[in-house]
CSV table of C-alpha atoms in Angstrom, one decimal:
chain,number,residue,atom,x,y,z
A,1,UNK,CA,72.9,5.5,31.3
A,2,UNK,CA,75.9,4.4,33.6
A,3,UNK,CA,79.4,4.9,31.1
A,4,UNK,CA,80.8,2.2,33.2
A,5,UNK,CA,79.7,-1.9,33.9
A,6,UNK,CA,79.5,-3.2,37.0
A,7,UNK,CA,82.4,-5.7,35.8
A,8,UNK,CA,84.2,-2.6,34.6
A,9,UNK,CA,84.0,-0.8,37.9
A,10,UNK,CA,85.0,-3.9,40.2
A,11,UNK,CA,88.6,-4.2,37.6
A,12,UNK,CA,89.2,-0.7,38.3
A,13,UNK,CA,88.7,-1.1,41.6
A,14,UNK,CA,91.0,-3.8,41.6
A,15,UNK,CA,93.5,-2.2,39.5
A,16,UNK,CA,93.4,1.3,41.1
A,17,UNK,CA,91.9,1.1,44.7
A,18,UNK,CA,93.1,-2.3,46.0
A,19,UNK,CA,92.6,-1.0,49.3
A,20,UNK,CA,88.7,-1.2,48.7
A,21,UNK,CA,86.6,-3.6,50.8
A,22,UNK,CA,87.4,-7.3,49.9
A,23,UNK,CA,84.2,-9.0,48.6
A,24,UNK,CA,81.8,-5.6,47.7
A,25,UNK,CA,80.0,-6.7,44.9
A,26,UNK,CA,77.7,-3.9,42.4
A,27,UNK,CA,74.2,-5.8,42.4
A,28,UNK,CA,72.6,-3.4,40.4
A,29,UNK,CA,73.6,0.1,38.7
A,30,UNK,CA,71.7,2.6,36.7
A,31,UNK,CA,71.9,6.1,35.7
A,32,UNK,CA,71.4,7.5,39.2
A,33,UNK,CA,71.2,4.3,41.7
A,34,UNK,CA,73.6,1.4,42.8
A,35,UNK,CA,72.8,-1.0,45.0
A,36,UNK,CA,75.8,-3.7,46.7
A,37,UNK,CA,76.5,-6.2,49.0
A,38,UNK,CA,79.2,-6.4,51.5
A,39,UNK,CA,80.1,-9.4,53.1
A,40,UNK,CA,81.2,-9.2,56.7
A,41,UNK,CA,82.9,-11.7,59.2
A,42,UNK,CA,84.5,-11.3,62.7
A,43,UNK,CA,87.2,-8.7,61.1
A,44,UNK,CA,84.2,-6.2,61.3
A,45,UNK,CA,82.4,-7.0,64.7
A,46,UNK,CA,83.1,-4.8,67.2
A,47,UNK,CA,82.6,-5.7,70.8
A,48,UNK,CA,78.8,-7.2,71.5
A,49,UNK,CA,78.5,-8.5,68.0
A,50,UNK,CA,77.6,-5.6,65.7
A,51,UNK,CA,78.9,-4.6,62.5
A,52,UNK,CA,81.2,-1.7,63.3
A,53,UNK,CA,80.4,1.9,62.2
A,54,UNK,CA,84.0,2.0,59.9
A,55,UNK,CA,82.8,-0.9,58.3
A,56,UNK,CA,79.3,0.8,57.1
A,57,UNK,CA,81.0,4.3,56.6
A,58,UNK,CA,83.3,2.5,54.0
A,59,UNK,CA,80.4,0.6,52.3
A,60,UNK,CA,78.6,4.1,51.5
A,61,UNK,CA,82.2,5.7,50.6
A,62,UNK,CA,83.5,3.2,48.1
A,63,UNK,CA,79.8,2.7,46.9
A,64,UNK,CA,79.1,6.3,46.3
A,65,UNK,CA,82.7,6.7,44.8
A,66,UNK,CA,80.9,3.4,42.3
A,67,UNK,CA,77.7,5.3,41.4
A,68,UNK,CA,79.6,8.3,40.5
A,69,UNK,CA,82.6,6.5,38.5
A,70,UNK,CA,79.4,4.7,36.7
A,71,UNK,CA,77.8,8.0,35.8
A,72,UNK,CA,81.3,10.0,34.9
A,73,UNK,CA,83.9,7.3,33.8
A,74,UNK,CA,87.1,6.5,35.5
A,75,UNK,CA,87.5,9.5,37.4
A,76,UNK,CA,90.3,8.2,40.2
A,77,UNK,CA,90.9,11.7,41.8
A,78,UNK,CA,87.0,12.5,42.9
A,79,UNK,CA,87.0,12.4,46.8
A,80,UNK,CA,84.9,12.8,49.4
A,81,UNK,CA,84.4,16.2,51.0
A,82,UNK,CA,82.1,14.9,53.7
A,83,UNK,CA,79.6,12.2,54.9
A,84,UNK,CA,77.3,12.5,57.4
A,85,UNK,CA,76.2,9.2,58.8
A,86,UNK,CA,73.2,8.4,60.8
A,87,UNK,CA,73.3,4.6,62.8
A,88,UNK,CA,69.8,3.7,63.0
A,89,UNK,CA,69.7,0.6,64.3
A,90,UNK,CA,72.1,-2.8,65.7
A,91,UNK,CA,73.6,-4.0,62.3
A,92,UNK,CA,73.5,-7.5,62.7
A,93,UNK,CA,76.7,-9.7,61.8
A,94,UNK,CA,75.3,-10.6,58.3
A,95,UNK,CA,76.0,-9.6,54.7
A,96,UNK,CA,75.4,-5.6,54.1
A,97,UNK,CA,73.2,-4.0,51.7
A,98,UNK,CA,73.6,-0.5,50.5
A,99,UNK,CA,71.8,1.6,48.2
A,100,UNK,CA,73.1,4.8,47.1
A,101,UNK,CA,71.2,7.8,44.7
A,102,UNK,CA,73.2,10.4,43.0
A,103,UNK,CA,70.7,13.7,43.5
A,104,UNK,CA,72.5,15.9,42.0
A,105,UNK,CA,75.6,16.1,40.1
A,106,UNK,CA,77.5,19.2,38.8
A,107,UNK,CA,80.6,20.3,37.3
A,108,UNK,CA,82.9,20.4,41.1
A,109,UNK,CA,80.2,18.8,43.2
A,110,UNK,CA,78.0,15.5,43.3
A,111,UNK,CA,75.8,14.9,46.1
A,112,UNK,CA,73.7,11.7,47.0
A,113,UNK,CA,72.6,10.0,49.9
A,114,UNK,CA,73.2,6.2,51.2
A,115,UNK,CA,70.9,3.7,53.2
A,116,UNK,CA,71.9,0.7,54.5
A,117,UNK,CA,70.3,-2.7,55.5
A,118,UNK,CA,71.1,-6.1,57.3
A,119,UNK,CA,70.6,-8.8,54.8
A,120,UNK,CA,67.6,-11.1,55.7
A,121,UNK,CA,66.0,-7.5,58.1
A,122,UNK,CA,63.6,-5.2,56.4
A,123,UNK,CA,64.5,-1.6,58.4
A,124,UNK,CA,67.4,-0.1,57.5
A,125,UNK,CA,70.7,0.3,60.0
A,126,UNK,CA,72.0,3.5,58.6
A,127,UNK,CA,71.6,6.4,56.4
A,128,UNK,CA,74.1,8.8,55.3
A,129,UNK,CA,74.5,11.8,53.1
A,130,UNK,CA,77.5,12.3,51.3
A,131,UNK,CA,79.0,15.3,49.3
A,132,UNK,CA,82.1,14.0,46.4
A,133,UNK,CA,84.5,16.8,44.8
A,134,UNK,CA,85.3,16.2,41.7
A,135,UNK,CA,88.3,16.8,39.8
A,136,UNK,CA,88.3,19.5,36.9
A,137,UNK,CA,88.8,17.5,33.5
């Protein structure tokens, strides 16, 4: 079971990571999953209407960084040692939603993988891998 709350997560996010994207809410965390929403507006539209690629490449980095801090406790040093994003699809200018799996998580290493959907479209618009260091204790 996740050692930290959704509520829990979003204060230390606001506490320690203030920088993280304004609005992300966790819609639903368990042992190995999370899934959020993102809201977007014009501030992530790049030319021709589309959600930008930074804009999804920070949804599955902060959310990983989530899942992970929900399965180890506040852990503020972990850090990403690489994500590997694939765009699928034209994210339309709506709310994002992003699921993320831990698959496997060791002492130095924690590795999961992220897909990503328009709200209100059934295929995804992304998927990405994504490897997280973590710190020793």
């Amino acid at each position: 079971m996740p050692v930290m709350t959704p509520d829990e997560l979003h204060r230390f996010l606001a506490e320690e990571f203030p920088q993280a994207p304004s609005g992300l809410r966790i819609e639903a965390l368990e042992d190995a999953r999370i899934r959020l929403r993102l809201p977007t507006g014009h501030r992530n539209l790049r030319p021709g209407g589309t959600v930008s690629g930074p804009t999804l490449m920070t949804l599955v980095d902060c959310g990983f960084y989530l899942l992970l801090l929900g399965r180890l406790g506040p852990v503020a040093l972990a850090v990403t040692t690489n994500l590997n994003i694939n765009f699928m699809r034209k994210p339309a200018p709506a709310d994002l939603l992003g699921e993320g799996r831990l698959l496997k998580l060791g002492r130095s290493l924690a590795v999961g993988d992220f897909t990503i959907w328009s709200d209100g479209t059934p295929d995804p618009v992304a998927h990405a891998t994504v490897t997280y260091s973590i710190p020793p204790r």
